[in-house]
Amino acid sequence: MDNAYLTNPEDKYETPWFLLKGGIFESFRYDTFESFNEKLWQLVVAITSKRKKDDNEKQRLLETIEKIVLMIKGCHYFLHHKKRLNFKEDWIDIKWLPNPYRCLEKYRPREDQKLNHHLAHFREPFTKLTSEEAQNFTTAFKNFFAEMDLSSWMNLLDDWKACIESDESLFDWQVDYAPLKTYEKFLALHEACIIGYHWAEIDYPPPNRHLYEEFFNTSYESYRDASPLE
């Protein structure tokens, strides 16, 4: 095949951004972490109530749905092209194993849980990802589509959109029986996308950042700088 839509990255160094620019980056490009999540919550409140909305509010809510659609399509694009290109990268395809040299729990400091996990040093307050998803954000993408396929997610969001346009609630339509659970899924996917952005930018703060800065008395520039293997 040869057409305008079939593109490839120029080299392996371009691949991370090639994967993110299928919709992930554009979905939150003009939002902060907090503002995106706030818009998600406002959307859920709107589609679960029968309160009448003016045209301006409807427009804002529909724009939020479009961002969610873009995010979901972008995650599907990421997984599809990662597989198509057979792209493997140490920082997202590494197999994590328990540390055999980790000290016994009774000897660990109080700050242990706060400092020693994969998301400890991110600015964003991540709360929705499992430990496995925190270690590899693509796992969160896979889990999202294991719940429902892309077409089903798009159909569900079409119904959300129709509820907004018709000033009705999801309970009238009877299509999403657990909108809060759906909301939680979107929050987790958003968190995984933000981690993916940091990965592509090579500014993923490593879980051993505190050790690196305190013992070596120096800052780090990227995950790779703080790795004892490089």
mmCIF file of C-alpha atoms in Angstrom:
data_model
loop_
_atom_site.group_PDB
_atom_site.id
_atom_site.type_symbol
_atom_site.label_atom_id
_atom_site.label_comp_id
_atom_site.label_asym_id
_atom_site.label_seq_id
_atom_site.Cartn_x
_atom_site.Cartn_y
_atom_site.Cartn_z
ATOM 1 C CA MET A 1 0.000 0.000 0.000
ATOM 2 C CA ASP A 2 1.065 3.556 -0.651
ATOM 3 C CA ASN A 3 -1.041 6.503 0.485
ATOM 4 C CA ALA A 4 -0.895 9.703 2.524
ATOM 5 C CA TYR A 5 -2.066 7.974 5.699
ATOM 6 C CA LEU A 6 0.545 5.243 5.830
ATOM 7 C CA THR A 7 3.579 6.924 7.348
ATOM 8 C CA ASN A 8 6.601 5.757 9.278
ATOM 9 C CA PRO A 9 9.110 7.432 11.593
ATOM 10 C CA GLU A 10 12.415 8.366 10.004
ATOM 11 C CA ASP A 11 14.422 6.413 12.583
ATOM 12 C CA LYS A 12 14.080 4.733 15.971
ATOM 13 C CA TYR A 13 14.705 8.023 17.776
ATOM 14 C CA GLU A 14 11.644 9.535 16.106
ATOM 15 C CA THR A 15 9.437 6.563 16.975
ATOM 16 C CA PRO A 16 8.291 7.629 20.486
ATOM 17 C CA TRP A 17 6.868 10.906 19.200
ATOM 18 C CA PHE A 18 5.512 9.184 16.101
ATOM 19 C CA LEU A 19 3.516 6.918 18.423
ATOM 20 C CA LEU A 20 2.294 9.784 20.604
ATOM 21 C CA LYS A 21 1.228 12.014 17.734
ATOM 22 C CA GLY A 22 -1.554 9.666 16.687
ATOM 23 C CA GLY A 23 -3.870 11.526 19.053
ATOM 24 C CA ILE A 24 -2.458 11.155 22.557
ATOM 25 C CA PHE A 25 -0.478 14.383 22.666
ATOM 26 C CA GLU A 26 -3.158 16.410 20.892
ATOM 27 C CA SER A 27 -5.828 15.269 23.361
ATOM 28 C CA PHE A 28 -4.274 17.094 26.328
ATOM 29 C CA ARG A 29 -1.925 19.509 24.582
ATOM 30 C CA TYR A 30 -3.742 22.644 25.740
ATOM 31 C CA ASP A 31 -4.696 21.390 29.199
ATOM 32 C CA THR A 32 -2.931 20.893 32.478
ATOM 33 C CA PHE A 33 -3.224 17.557 34.242
ATOM 34 C CA GLU A 34 -5.709 19.079 36.683
ATOM 35 C CA SER A 35 -7.797 20.973 34.120
ATOM 36 C CA PHE A 36 -8.245 17.887 31.932
ATOM 37 C CA ASN A 37 -9.463 15.860 34.913
ATOM 38 C CA GLU A 38 -11.765 18.681 36.014
ATOM 39 C CA LYS A 39 -13.358 18.776 32.556
ATOM 40 C CA LEU A 40 -13.886 15.022 32.745
ATOM 41 C CA TRP A 41 -15.686 15.407 36.060
ATOM 42 C CA GLN A 42 -17.865 18.253 34.774
ATOM 43 C CA LEU A 43 -18.822 16.043 31.836
ATOM 44 C CA VAL A 44 -19.849 13.147 34.083
ATOM 45 C CA VAL A 45 -21.919 15.469 36.268
ATOM 46 C CA ALA A 46 -23.651 16.894 33.197
ATOM 47 C CA ILE A 47 -24.585 13.568 31.596
ATOM 48 C CA THR A 48 -25.918 12.099 34.843
ATOM 49 C CA SER A 49 -28.232 15.006 35.633
ATOM 50 C CA LYS A 50 -31.351 16.386 33.990
ATOM 51 C CA ARG A 51 -30.263 19.978 34.427
ATOM 52 C CA LYS A 52 -30.769 22.069 31.301
ATOM 53 C CA LYS A 53 -27.580 23.352 29.719
ATOM 54 C CA ASP A 54 -27.115 26.453 27.606
ATOM 55 C CA ASP A 55 -25.370 26.375 24.231
ATOM 56 C CA ASN A 56 -22.010 27.512 25.601
ATOM 57 C CA GLU A 57 -21.943 24.762 28.207
ATOM 58 C CA LYS A 58 -22.962 22.168 25.636
ATOM 59 C CA GLN A 59 -20.137 23.287 23.391
ATOM 60 C CA ARG A 60 -17.591 22.945 26.209
ATOM 61 C CA LEU A 61 -18.860 19.485 27.107
ATOM 62 C CA LEU A 62 -18.799 18.318 23.494
ATOM 63 C CA GLU A 63 -15.224 19.557 23.172
ATOM 64 C CA THR A 64 -14.305 17.451 26.203
ATOM 65 C CA ILE A 65 -15.849 14.391 24.573
ATOM 66 C CA GLU A 66 -13.834 15.078 21.427
ATOM 67 C CA LYS A 67 -10.659 15.150 23.523
ATOM 68 C CA ILE A 68 -11.554 11.812 25.094
ATOM 69 C CA VAL A 69 -12.204 10.348 21.649
ATOM 70 C CA LEU A 70 -8.843 11.658 20.462
ATOM 71 C CA MET A 71 -7.104 10.186 23.515
ATOM 72 C CA ILE A 72 -8.675 6.753 23.047
ATOM 73 C CA LYS A 73 -7.957 6.659 19.326
ATOM 74 C CA GLY A 74 -4.415 7.817 20.059
ATOM 75 C CA CYS A 75 -3.828 4.960 22.503
ATOM 76 C CA HIS A 76 -5.132 2.471 19.950
ATOM 77 C CA TYR A 77 -2.865 4.060 17.326
ATOM 78 C CA PHE A 78 0.087 3.735 19.721
ATOM 79 C CA LEU A 79 -0.462 0.016 20.298
ATOM 80 C CA HIS A 80 -1.194 -0.709 16.639
ATOM 81 C CA HIS A 81 1.897 0.993 15.248
ATOM 82 C CA LYS A 82 4.179 -0.199 18.035
ATOM 83 C CA LYS A 83 3.251 -3.734 17.015
ATOM 84 C CA ARG A 84 3.360 -2.989 13.271
ATOM 85 C CA LEU A 85 6.832 -1.464 13.524
ATOM 86 C CA ASN A 86 7.961 -4.195 15.926
ATOM 87 C CA PHE A 87 9.226 -1.366 18.111
ATOM 88 C CA LYS A 88 10.731 -2.403 21.425
ATOM 89 C CA GLU A 89 12.334 -0.030 23.866
ATOM 90 C CA ASP A 90 14.036 -0.908 27.131
ATOM 91 C CA TRP A 91 12.134 1.617 29.205
ATOM 92 C CA ILE A 92 8.677 0.334 28.327
ATOM 93 C CA ASP A 93 9.360 -3.290 27.424
ATOM 94 C CA ILE A 94 11.588 -4.228 30.339
ATOM 95 C CA LYS A 95 10.453 -7.165 32.463
ATOM 96 C CA TRP A 96 10.480 -6.081 36.094
ATOM 97 C CA LEU A 97 11.484 -8.594 38.754
ATOM 98 C CA PRO A 98 11.490 -8.362 42.560
ATOM 99 C CA ASN A 99 14.699 -6.923 43.981
ATOM 100 C CA PRO A 100 16.472 -9.771 45.850
ATOM 101 C CA TYR A 101 18.626 -7.239 47.728
ATOM 102 C CA ARG A 102 15.778 -5.142 49.089
ATOM 103 C CA CYS A 103 16.013 -4.803 52.859
ATOM 104 C CA LEU A 104 13.443 -6.425 55.108
ATOM 105 C CA GLU A 105 10.256 -4.453 55.589
ATOM 106 C CA LYS A 106 10.882 -3.913 59.304
ATOM 107 C CA TYR A 107 14.103 -2.038 58.483
ATOM 108 C CA ARG A 108 12.611 0.261 55.870
ATOM 109 C CA PRO A 109 12.108 3.964 56.683
ATOM 110 C CA ARG A 110 8.670 5.510 56.984
ATOM 111 C CA GLU A 111 9.141 7.246 53.640
ATOM 112 C CA ASP A 112 9.728 3.950 51.844
ATOM 113 C CA GLN A 113 6.304 3.682 50.199
ATOM 114 C CA LYS A 114 6.414 7.339 49.258
ATOM 115 C CA LEU A 115 9.869 7.212 47.670
ATOM 116 C CA ASN A 116 10.302 3.734 46.258
ATOM 117 C CA HIS A 117 7.778 3.247 43.512
ATOM 118 C CA HIS A 118 7.731 4.121 39.832
ATOM 119 C CA LEU A 119 5.585 7.239 40.130
ATOM 120 C CA ALA A 120 7.191 8.662 43.274
ATOM 121 C CA HIS A 121 8.836 11.667 41.641
ATOM 122 C CA PHE A 122 6.292 12.796 39.092
ATOM 123 C CA ARG A 123 4.756 16.217 39.627
ATOM 124 C CA GLU A 124 1.322 14.892 38.725
ATOM 125 C CA PRO A 125 -0.604 13.193 41.566
ATOM 126 C CA PHE A 126 -1.258 9.825 39.906
ATOM 127 C CA THR A 127 -3.716 7.647 41.827
ATOM 128 C CA LYS A 128 -5.545 5.427 39.324
ATOM 129 C CA LEU A 129 -2.846 3.177 37.867
ATOM 130 C CA THR A 130 -1.949 -0.259 39.179
ATOM 131 C CA SER A 131 1.677 -1.020 40.037
ATOM 132 C CA GLU A 132 2.030 -2.945 36.766
ATOM 133 C CA GLU A 133 0.598 -0.027 34.788
ATOM 134 C CA ALA A 134 2.908 2.374 36.609
ATOM 135 C CA GLN A 135 5.905 0.276 35.569
ATOM 136 C CA ASN A 136 4.781 0.197 31.935
ATOM 137 C CA PHE A 137 2.152 2.682 30.769
ATOM 138 C CA THR A 138 1.384 0.616 27.651
ATOM 139 C CA THR A 139 -0.094 -2.004 29.990
ATOM 140 C CA ALA A 140 -2.752 0.558 30.918
ATOM 141 C CA PHE A 141 -3.537 1.001 27.212
ATOM 142 C CA LYS A 142 -3.908 -2.764 26.774
ATOM 143 C CA ASN A 143 -6.078 -3.089 29.876
ATOM 144 C CA PHE A 144 -8.336 -0.313 28.614
ATOM 145 C CA PHE A 145 -9.011 -2.117 25.335
ATOM 146 C CA ALA A 146 -9.325 -5.459 27.099
ATOM 147 C CA GLU A 147 -12.390 -3.951 28.767
ATOM 148 C CA MET A 148 -13.986 -2.946 25.450
ATOM 149 C CA ASP A 149 -12.750 -2.723 21.879
ATOM 150 C CA LEU A 150 -12.225 0.583 20.090
ATOM 151 C CA SER A 151 -15.558 0.505 18.256
ATOM 152 C CA SER A 152 -17.481 -0.096 21.478
ATOM 153 C CA TRP A 153 -15.748 2.809 23.219
ATOM 154 C CA MET A 154 -16.579 5.060 20.272
ATOM 155 C CA ASN A 155 -20.217 3.944 20.313
ATOM 156 C CA LEU A 156 -20.452 4.649 24.036
ATOM 157 C CA LEU A 157 -19.042 8.147 23.589
ATOM 158 C CA ASP A 158 -21.443 8.753 20.701
ATOM 159 C CA ASP A 159 -24.238 8.097 23.202
ATOM 160 C CA TRP A 160 -22.626 10.483 25.695
ATOM 161 C CA LYS A 161 -22.528 13.089 22.953
ATOM 162 C CA ALA A 162 -26.175 12.508 22.057
ATOM 163 C CA CYS A 163 -27.164 12.934 25.715
ATOM 164 C CA ILE A 164 -25.504 16.342 25.806
ATOM 165 C CA GLU A 165 -27.028 17.458 22.521
ATOM 166 C CA SER A 166 -30.545 16.364 23.515
ATOM 167 C CA ASP A 167 -30.327 17.620 27.123
ATOM 168 C CA GLU A 168 -31.029 14.155 28.481
ATOM 169 C CA SER A 169 -29.199 11.987 30.996
ATOM 170 C CA LEU A 170 -27.519 8.613 30.616
ATOM 171 C CA PHE A 171 -30.206 7.138 32.831
ATOM 172 C CA ASP A 172 -32.814 8.119 30.244
ATOM 173 C CA TRP A 173 -30.815 6.438 27.501
ATOM 174 C CA GLN A 174 -29.904 3.383 29.580
ATOM 175 C CA VAL A 175 -26.634 2.760 27.752
ATOM 176 C CA ASP A 176 -23.984 3.334 30.432
ATOM 177 C CA TYR A 177 -25.065 1.713 33.679
ATOM 178 C CA ALA A 178 -21.934 2.715 35.612
ATOM 179 C CA PRO A 179 -20.762 6.149 34.385
ATOM 180 C CA LEU A 180 -18.531 6.642 37.427
ATOM 181 C CA LYS A 181 -16.611 3.480 36.564
ATOM 182 C CA THR A 182 -16.281 4.723 32.992
ATOM 183 C CA TYR A 183 -15.005 8.019 34.377
ATOM 184 C CA GLU A 184 -12.393 6.130 36.432
ATOM 185 C CA LYS A 185 -11.268 4.303 33.288
ATOM 186 C CA PHE A 186 -10.784 7.614 31.488
ATOM 187 C CA LEU A 187 -8.814 9.042 34.419
ATOM 188 C CA ALA A 188 -6.470 6.039 34.441
ATOM 189 C CA LEU A 189 -5.994 6.238 30.679
ATOM 190 C CA HIS A 190 -5.195 9.938 30.961
ATOM 191 C CA GLU A 191 -2.572 9.214 33.622
ATOM 192 C CA ALA A 192 -0.966 6.585 31.397
ATOM 193 C CA CYS A 193 -0.906 9.067 28.510
ATOM 194 C CA ILE A 194 0.868 11.664 30.654
ATOM 195 C CA ILE A 195 3.508 9.087 31.589
ATOM 196 C CA GLY A 196 3.838 8.278 27.890
ATOM 197 C CA TYR A 197 4.465 11.954 27.203
ATOM 198 C CA HIS A 198 7.267 12.055 29.787
ATOM 199 C CA TRP A 199 8.714 8.901 28.237
ATOM 200 C CA ALA A 200 8.770 10.445 24.761
ATOM 201 C CA GLU A 201 10.283 13.651 26.142
ATOM 202 C CA ILE A 202 12.979 11.580 27.913
ATOM 203 C CA ASP A 203 12.206 13.333 31.206
ATOM 204 C CA TYR A 204 10.636 10.366 32.983
ATOM 205 C CA PRO A 205 11.701 10.864 36.627
ATOM 206 C CA PRO A 206 13.209 7.565 37.824
ATOM 207 C CA PRO A 207 12.131 5.883 41.061
ATOM 208 C CA ASN A 208 15.714 6.124 42.367
ATOM 209 C CA ARG A 209 15.891 9.878 41.864
ATOM 210 C CA HIS A 210 16.228 10.610 45.590
ATOM 211 C CA LEU A 211 19.202 8.240 45.867
ATOM 212 C CA TYR A 212 20.866 9.707 42.820
ATOM 213 C CA GLU A 213 20.528 13.301 44.010
ATOM 214 C CA GLU A 214 21.347 12.726 47.683
ATOM 215 C CA PHE A 215 24.266 10.317 47.363
ATOM 216 C CA PHE A 216 25.866 11.854 44.279
ATOM 217 C CA ASN A 217 24.818 15.404 45.160
ATOM 218 C CA THR A 218 23.815 16.129 41.588
ATOM 219 C CA SER A 219 20.662 16.440 39.536
ATOM 220 C CA TYR A 220 19.632 14.219 36.671
ATOM 221 C CA GLU A 221 18.433 15.070 33.184
ATOM 222 C CA SER A 222 16.527 11.914 32.317
ATOM 223 C CA TYR A 223 15.704 8.363 33.328
ATOM 224 C CA ARG A 224 18.789 7.166 31.469
ATOM 225 C CA ASP A 225 21.102 9.439 33.449
ATOM 226 C CA ALA A 226 19.894 7.893 36.699
ATOM 227 C CA SER A 227 20.232 4.324 35.495
ATOM 228 C CA PRO A 228 23.166 2.345 36.924
ATOM 229 C CA LEU A 229 23.188 0.350 33.679
ATOM 230 C CA GLU A 230 24.135 3.283 31.440
#
